[in-house]
PDB file of C-alpha atoms in Angstrom:
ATOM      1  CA  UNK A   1       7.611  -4.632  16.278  1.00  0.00           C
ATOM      2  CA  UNK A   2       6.332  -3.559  13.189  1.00  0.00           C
ATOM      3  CA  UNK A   3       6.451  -6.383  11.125  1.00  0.00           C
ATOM      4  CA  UNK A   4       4.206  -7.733   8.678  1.00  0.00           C
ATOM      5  CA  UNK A   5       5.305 -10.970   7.342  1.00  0.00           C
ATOM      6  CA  UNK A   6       5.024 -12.531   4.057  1.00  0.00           C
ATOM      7  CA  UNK A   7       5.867 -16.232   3.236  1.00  0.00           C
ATOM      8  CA  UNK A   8       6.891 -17.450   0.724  1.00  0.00           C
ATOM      9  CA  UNK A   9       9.019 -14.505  -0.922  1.00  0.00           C
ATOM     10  CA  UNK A  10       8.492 -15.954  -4.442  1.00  0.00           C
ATOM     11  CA  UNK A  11       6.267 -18.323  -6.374  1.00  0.00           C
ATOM     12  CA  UNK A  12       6.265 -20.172  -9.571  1.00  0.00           C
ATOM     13  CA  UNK A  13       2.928 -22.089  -9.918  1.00  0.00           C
ATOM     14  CA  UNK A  14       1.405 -23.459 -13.001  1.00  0.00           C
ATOM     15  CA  UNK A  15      -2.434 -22.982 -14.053  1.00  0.00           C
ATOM     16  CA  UNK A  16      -3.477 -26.453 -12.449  1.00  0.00           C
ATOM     17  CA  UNK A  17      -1.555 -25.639  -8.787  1.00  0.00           C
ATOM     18  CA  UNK A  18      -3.352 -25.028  -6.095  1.00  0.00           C
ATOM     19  CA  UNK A  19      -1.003 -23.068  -3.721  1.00  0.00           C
ATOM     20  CA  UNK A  20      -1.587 -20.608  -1.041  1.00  0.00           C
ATOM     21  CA  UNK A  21       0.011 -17.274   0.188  1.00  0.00           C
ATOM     22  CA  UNK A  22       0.676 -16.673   4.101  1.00  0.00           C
ATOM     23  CA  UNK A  23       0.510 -12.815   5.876  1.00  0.00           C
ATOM     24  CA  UNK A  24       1.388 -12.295   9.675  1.00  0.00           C
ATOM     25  CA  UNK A  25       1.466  -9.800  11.979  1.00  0.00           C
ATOM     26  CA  UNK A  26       1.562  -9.727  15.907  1.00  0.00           C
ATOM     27  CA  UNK A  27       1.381  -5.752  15.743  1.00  0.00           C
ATOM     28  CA  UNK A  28      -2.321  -6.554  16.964  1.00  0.00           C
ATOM     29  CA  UNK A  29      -3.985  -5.002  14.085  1.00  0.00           C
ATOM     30  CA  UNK A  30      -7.136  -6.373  13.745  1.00  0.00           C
ATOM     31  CA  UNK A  31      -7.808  -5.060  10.131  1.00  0.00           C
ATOM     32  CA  UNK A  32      -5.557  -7.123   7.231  1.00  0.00           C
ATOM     33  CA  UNK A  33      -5.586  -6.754   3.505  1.00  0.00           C
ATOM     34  CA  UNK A  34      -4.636  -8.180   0.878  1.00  0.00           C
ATOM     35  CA  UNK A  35      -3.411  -5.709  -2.180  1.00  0.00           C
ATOM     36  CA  UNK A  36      -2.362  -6.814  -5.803  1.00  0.00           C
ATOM     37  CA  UNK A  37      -0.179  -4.812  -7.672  1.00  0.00           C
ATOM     38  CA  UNK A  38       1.101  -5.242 -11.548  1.00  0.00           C
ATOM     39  CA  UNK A  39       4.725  -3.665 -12.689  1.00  0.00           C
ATOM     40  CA  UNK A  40       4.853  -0.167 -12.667  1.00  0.00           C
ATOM     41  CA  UNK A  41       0.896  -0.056 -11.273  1.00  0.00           C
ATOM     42  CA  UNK A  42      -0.080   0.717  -7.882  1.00  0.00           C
ATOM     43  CA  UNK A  43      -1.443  -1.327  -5.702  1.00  0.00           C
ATOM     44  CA  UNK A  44      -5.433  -2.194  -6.092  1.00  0.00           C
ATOM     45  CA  UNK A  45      -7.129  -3.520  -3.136  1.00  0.00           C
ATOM     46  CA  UNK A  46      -8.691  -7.224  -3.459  1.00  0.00           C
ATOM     47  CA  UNK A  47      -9.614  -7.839  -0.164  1.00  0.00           C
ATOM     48  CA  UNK A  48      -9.609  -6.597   3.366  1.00  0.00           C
ATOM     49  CA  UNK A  49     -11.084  -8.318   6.725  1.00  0.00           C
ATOM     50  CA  UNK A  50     -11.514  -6.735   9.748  1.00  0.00           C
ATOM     51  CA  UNK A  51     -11.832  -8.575  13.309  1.00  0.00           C
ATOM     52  CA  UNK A  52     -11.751 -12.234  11.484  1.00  0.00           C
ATOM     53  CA  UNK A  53     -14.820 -11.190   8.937  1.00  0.00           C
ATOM     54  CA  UNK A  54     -14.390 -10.343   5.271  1.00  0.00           C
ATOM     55  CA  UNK A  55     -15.452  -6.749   4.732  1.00  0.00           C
ATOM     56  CA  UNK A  56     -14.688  -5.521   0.959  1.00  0.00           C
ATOM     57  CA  UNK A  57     -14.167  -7.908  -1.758  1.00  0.00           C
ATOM     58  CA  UNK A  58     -13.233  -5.860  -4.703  1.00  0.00           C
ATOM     59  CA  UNK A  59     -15.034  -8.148  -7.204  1.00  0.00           C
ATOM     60  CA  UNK A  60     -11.937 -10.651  -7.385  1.00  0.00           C
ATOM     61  CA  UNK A  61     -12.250 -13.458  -9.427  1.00  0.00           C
ATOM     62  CA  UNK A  62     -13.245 -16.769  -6.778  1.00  0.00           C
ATOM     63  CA  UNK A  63      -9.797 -18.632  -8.120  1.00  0.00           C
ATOM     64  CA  UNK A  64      -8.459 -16.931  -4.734  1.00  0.00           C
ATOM     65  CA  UNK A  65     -10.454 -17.265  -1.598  1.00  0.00           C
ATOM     66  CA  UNK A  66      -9.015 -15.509   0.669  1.00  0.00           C
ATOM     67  CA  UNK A  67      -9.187 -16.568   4.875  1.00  0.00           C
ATOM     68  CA  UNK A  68      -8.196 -15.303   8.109  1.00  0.00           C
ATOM     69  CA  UNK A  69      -7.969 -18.167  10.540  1.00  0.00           C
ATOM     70  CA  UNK A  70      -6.904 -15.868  13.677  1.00  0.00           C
ATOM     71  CA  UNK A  71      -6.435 -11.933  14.075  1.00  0.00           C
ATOM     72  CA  UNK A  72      -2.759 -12.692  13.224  1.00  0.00           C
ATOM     73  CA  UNK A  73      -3.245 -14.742   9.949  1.00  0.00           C
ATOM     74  CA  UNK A  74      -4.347 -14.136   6.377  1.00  0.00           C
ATOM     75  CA  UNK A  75      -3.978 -16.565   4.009  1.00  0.00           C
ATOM     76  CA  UNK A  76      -4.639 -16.048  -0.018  1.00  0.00           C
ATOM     77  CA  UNK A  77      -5.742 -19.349  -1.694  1.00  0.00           C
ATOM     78  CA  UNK A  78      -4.835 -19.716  -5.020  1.00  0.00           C
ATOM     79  CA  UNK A  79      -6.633 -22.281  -7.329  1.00  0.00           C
ATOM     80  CA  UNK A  80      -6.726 -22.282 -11.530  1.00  0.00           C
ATOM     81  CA  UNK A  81      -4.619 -19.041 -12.156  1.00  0.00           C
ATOM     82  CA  UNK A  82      -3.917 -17.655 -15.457  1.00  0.00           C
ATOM     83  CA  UNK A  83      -0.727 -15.824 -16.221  1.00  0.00           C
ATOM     84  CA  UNK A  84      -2.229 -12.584 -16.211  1.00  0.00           C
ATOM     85  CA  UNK A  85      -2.651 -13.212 -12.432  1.00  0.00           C
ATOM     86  CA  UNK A  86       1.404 -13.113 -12.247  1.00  0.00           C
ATOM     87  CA  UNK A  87       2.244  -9.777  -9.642  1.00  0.00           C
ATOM     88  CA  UNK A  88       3.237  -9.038  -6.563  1.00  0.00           C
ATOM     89  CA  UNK A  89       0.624 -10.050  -3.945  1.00  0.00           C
ATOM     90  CA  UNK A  90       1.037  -7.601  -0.827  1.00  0.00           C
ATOM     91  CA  UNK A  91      -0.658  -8.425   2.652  1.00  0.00           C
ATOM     92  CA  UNK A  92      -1.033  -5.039   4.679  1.00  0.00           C
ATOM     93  CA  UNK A  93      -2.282  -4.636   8.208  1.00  0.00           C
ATOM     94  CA  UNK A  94      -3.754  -1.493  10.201  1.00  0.00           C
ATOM     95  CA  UNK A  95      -5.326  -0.657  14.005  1.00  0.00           C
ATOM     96  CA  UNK A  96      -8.950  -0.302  12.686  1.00  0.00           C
ATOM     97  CA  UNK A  97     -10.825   2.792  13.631  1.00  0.00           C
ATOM     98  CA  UNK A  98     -12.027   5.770  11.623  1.00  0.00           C
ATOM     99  CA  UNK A  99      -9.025   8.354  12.241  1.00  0.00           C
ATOM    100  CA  UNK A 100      -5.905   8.746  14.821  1.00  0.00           C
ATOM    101  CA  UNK A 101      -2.528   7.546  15.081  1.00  0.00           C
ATOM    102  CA  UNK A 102      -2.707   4.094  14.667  1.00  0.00           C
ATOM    103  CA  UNK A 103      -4.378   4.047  12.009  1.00  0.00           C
ATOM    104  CA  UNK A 104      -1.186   3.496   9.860  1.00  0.00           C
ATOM    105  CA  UNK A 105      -1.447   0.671   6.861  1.00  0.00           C
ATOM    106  CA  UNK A 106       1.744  -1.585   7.524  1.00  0.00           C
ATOM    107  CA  UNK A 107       2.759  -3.385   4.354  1.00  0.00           C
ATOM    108  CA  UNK A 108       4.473  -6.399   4.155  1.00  0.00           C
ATOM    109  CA  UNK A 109       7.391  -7.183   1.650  1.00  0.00           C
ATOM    110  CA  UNK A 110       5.556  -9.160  -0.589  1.00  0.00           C
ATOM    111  CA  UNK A 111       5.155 -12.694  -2.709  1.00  0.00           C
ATOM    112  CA  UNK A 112       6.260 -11.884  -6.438  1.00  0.00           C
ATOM    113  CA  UNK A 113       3.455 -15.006  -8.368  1.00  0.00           C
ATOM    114  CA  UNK A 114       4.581 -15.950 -11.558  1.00  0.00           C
ATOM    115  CA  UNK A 115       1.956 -18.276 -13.249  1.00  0.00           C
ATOM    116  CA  UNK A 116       3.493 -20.462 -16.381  1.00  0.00           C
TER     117      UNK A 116
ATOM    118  CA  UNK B   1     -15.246   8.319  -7.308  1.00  0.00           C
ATOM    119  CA  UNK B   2     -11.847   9.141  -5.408  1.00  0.00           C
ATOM    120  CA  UNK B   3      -9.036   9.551  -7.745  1.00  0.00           C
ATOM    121  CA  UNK B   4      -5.354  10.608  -6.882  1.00  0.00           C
ATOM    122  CA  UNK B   5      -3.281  11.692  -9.444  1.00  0.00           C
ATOM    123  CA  UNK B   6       0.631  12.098  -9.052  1.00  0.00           C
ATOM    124  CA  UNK B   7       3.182  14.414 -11.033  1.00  0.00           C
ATOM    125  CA  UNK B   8       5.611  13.907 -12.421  1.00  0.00           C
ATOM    126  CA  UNK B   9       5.924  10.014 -13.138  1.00  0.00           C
ATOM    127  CA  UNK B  10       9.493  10.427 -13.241  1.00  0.00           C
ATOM    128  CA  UNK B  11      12.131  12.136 -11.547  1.00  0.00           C
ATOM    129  CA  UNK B  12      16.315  12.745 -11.690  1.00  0.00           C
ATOM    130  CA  UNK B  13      17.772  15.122  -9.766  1.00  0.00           C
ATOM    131  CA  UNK B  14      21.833  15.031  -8.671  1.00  0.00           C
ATOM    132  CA  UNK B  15      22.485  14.610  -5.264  1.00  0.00           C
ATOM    133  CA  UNK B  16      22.198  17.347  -2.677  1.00  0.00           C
ATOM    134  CA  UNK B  17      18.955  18.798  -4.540  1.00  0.00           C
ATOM    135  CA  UNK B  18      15.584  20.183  -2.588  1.00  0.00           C
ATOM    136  CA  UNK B  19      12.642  18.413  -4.246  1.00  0.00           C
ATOM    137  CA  UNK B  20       8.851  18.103  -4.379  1.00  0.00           C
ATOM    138  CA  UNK B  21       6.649  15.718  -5.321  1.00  0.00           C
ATOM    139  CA  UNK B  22       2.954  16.297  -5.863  1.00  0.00           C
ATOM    140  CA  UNK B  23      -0.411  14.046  -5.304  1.00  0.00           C
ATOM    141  CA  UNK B  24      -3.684  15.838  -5.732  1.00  0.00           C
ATOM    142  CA  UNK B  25      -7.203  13.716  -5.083  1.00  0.00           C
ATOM    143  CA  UNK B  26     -10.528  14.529  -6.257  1.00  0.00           C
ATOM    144  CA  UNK B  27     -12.437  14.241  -3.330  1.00  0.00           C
ATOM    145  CA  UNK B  28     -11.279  16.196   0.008  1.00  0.00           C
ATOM    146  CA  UNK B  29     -13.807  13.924   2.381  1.00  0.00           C
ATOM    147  CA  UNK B  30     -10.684  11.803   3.510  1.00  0.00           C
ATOM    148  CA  UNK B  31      -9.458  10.725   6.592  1.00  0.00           C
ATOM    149  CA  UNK B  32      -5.543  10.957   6.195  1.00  0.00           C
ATOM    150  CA  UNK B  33      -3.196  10.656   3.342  1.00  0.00           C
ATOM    151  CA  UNK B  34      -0.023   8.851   3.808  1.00  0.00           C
ATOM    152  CA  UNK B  35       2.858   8.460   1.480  1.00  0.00           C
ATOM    153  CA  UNK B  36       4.842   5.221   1.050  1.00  0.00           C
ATOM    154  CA  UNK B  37       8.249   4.456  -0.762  1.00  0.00           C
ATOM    155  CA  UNK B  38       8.841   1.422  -2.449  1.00  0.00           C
ATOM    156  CA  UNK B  39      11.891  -0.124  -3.788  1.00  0.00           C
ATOM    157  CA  UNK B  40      11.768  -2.235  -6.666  1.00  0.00           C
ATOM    158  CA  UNK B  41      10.215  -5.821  -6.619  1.00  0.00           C
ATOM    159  CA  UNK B  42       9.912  -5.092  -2.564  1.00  0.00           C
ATOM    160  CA  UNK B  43       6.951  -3.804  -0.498  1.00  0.00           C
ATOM    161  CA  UNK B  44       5.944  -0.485   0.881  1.00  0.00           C
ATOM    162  CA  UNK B  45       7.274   1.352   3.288  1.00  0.00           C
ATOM    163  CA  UNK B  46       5.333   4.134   5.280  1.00  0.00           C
ATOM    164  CA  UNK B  47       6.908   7.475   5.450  1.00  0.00           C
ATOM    165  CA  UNK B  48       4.596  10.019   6.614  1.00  0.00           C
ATOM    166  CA  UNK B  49       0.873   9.705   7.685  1.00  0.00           C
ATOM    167  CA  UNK B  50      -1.258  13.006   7.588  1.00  0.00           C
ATOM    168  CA  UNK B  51      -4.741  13.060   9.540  1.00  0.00           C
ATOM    169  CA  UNK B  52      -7.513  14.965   7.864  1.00  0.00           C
ATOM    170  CA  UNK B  53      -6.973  17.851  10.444  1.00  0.00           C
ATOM    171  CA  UNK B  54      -3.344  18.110   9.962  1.00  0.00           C
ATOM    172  CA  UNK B  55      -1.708  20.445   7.562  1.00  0.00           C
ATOM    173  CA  UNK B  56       1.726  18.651   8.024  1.00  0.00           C
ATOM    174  CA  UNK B  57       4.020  15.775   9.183  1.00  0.00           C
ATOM    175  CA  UNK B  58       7.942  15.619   9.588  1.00  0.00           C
ATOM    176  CA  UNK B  59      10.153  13.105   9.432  1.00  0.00           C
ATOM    177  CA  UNK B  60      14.491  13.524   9.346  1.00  0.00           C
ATOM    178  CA  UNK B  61      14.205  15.231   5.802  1.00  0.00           C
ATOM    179  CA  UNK B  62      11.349  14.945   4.731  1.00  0.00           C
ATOM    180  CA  UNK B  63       8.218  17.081   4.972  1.00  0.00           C
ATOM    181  CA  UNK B  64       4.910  16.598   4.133  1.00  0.00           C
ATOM    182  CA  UNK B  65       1.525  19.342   3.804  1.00  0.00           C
ATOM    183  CA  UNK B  66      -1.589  18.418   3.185  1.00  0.00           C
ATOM    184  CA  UNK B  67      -4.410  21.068   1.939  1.00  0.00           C
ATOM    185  CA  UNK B  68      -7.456  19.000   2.098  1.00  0.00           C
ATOM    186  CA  UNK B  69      -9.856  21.651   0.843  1.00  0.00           C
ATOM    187  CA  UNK B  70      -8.066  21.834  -2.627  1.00  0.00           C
ATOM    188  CA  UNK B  71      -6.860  18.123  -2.422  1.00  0.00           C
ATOM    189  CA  UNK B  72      -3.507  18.671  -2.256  1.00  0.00           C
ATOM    190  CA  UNK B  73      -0.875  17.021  -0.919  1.00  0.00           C
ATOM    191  CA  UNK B  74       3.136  17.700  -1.192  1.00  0.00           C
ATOM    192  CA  UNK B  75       6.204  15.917   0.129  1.00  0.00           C
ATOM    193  CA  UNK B  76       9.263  17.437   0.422  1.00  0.00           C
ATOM    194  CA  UNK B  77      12.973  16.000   0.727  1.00  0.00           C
ATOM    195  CA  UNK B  78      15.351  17.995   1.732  1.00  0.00           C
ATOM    196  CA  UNK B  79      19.409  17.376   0.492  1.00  0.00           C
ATOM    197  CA  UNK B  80      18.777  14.592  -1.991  1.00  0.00           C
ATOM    198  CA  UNK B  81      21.078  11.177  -1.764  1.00  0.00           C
ATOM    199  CA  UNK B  82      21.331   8.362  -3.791  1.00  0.00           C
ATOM    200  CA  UNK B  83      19.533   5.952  -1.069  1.00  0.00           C
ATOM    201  CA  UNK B  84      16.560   8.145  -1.774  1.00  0.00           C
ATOM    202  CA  UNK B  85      16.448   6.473  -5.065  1.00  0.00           C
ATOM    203  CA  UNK B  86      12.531   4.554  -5.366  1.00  0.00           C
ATOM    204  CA  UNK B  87       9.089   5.093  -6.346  1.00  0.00           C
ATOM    205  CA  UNK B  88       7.155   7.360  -3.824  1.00  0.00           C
ATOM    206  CA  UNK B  89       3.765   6.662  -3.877  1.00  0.00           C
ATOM    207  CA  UNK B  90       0.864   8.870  -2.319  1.00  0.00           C
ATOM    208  CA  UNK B  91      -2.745   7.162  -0.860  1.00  0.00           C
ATOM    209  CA  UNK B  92      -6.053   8.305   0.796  1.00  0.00           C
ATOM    210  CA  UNK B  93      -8.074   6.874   2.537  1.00  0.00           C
ATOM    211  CA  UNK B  94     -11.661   7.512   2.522  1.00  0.00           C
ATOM    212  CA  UNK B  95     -13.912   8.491   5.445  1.00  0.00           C
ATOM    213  CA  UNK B  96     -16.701   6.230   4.553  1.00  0.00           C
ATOM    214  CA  UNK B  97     -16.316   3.190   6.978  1.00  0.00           C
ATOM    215  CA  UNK B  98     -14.349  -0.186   6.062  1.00  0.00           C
ATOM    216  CA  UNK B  99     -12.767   1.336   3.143  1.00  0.00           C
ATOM    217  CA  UNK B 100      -9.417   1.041   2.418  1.00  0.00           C
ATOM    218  CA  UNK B 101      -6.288   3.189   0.499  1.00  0.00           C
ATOM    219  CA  UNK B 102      -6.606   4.685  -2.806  1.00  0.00           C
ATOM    220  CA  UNK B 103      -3.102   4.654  -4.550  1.00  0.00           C
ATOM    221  CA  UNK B 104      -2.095   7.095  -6.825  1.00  0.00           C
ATOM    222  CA  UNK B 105       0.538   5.469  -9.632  1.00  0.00           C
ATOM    223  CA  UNK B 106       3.594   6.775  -8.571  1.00  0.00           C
ATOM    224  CA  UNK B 107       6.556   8.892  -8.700  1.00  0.00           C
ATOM    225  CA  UNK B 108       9.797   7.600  -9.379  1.00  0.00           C
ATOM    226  CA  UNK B 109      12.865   9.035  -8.272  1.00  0.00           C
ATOM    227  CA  UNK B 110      16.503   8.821  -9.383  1.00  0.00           C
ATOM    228  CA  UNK B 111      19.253  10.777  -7.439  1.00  0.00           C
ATOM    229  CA  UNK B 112      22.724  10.836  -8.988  1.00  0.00           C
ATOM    230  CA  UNK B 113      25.549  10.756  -7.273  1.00  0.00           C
TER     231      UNK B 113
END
């Protein structure tokens, strides 16, 4: 199983929601990111936790906190969005480790956020 | 700072075509390169993953080489179909611990049938 999951698909939230994106994976990776990405852009990391503890935050913006309950779970918290925050929100997940094999980035299919 | 630069941004070739698509990066300490297609609106999906000490991977019909010392990288599809049709994107990854990929923008391919 190499399956990343990503709940929900799509989102429609307004700038006053508070609403939160769910990542899965039972591959067990213990590294999980979470990767924004803007139409026709590639993706820029925002986050990335490895073993339950937040290791890079790329200097996002605190109106999403992200959280990683269990090695299988990432959440992305989303509080007081504008619409420039509207993308697709991708939740990847990867055997850490410096080099080898496993050390693949498996991507999930993504929530497309549209912020009214 | 790492940069990785793609060419071309676009691509149409009819079906049955040989074809190459290029990524160069800026700084050759990596630890692998991989390259991804996505469809559009959908996710990524891995193709090929090439360690530092590799010079290529292989996968059905595609091919990729990696020359780290001039920060080059090349995939290669062989016989072109329509279902190739998507955005092929290229990414490093750093050796500096707890770092993640570095995305190049993109190339997107159209194969006519």
């Amino acid at each position: 199983d190499t399956e990343v999951t990503q709940t929900p698909k799509h989102l429609v939230m307004g700038m006053t929601n508070k609403k939160s994106l769910k990542c899965e994976q039972h591959m067990g990776h213990r590294a999980m990111y979470w990767y924004k990405q803007k139409a026709k852009k590639p993706p820029e990391l925002m986050f990335v936790y490895s073993y339950e503890k937040l290791s890079i935050n790329e200097s996002v913006p605190s109106r999403f906190s992200p959280e990683c309950p269990n090695s299988s779970l990432l959440n992305l918290h989303l509080h007081a969005l504008q619409p420039e925050d509207s993308a697709l929100y991708l939740c990847a997940s990867s055997y850490p480790g410096l080099a080898g094999p496993k050390n693949i980035q498996y991507f999930g299919a993504g929530t497309r956020l549209s912020v009214l | 700072k790492q940069e990785v630069t793609q060419i071309p941004a676009a691509l149409s070739v009819p079906e049955g075509e040989n074809l190459v698509l290029n990524c160069s990066f800026t700084d050759s300490a990596i630890y692998n390169l991989q390259w991804f297609r996505q469809d559009p609106g959908k996710g990524l999906t891995s193709l090929l993953l090439i360690q530092s000490s590799q010079r290529e991977q292989t996968s059905g019909r595609l091919n990729a080489s990696l020359d780290k010392s001039s920060g080059r990288s090349t995939l290669y599809i062989a016989a072109s179909q329509p279902g190739d049709s998507a955005t092929y994107l290229c990414a490093v990854r750093p050796n500096q611990a707890g770092t993640a990929l570095i995305f190049g923008k993109g190339t997107t391919l159209s194969v006519s049938s």
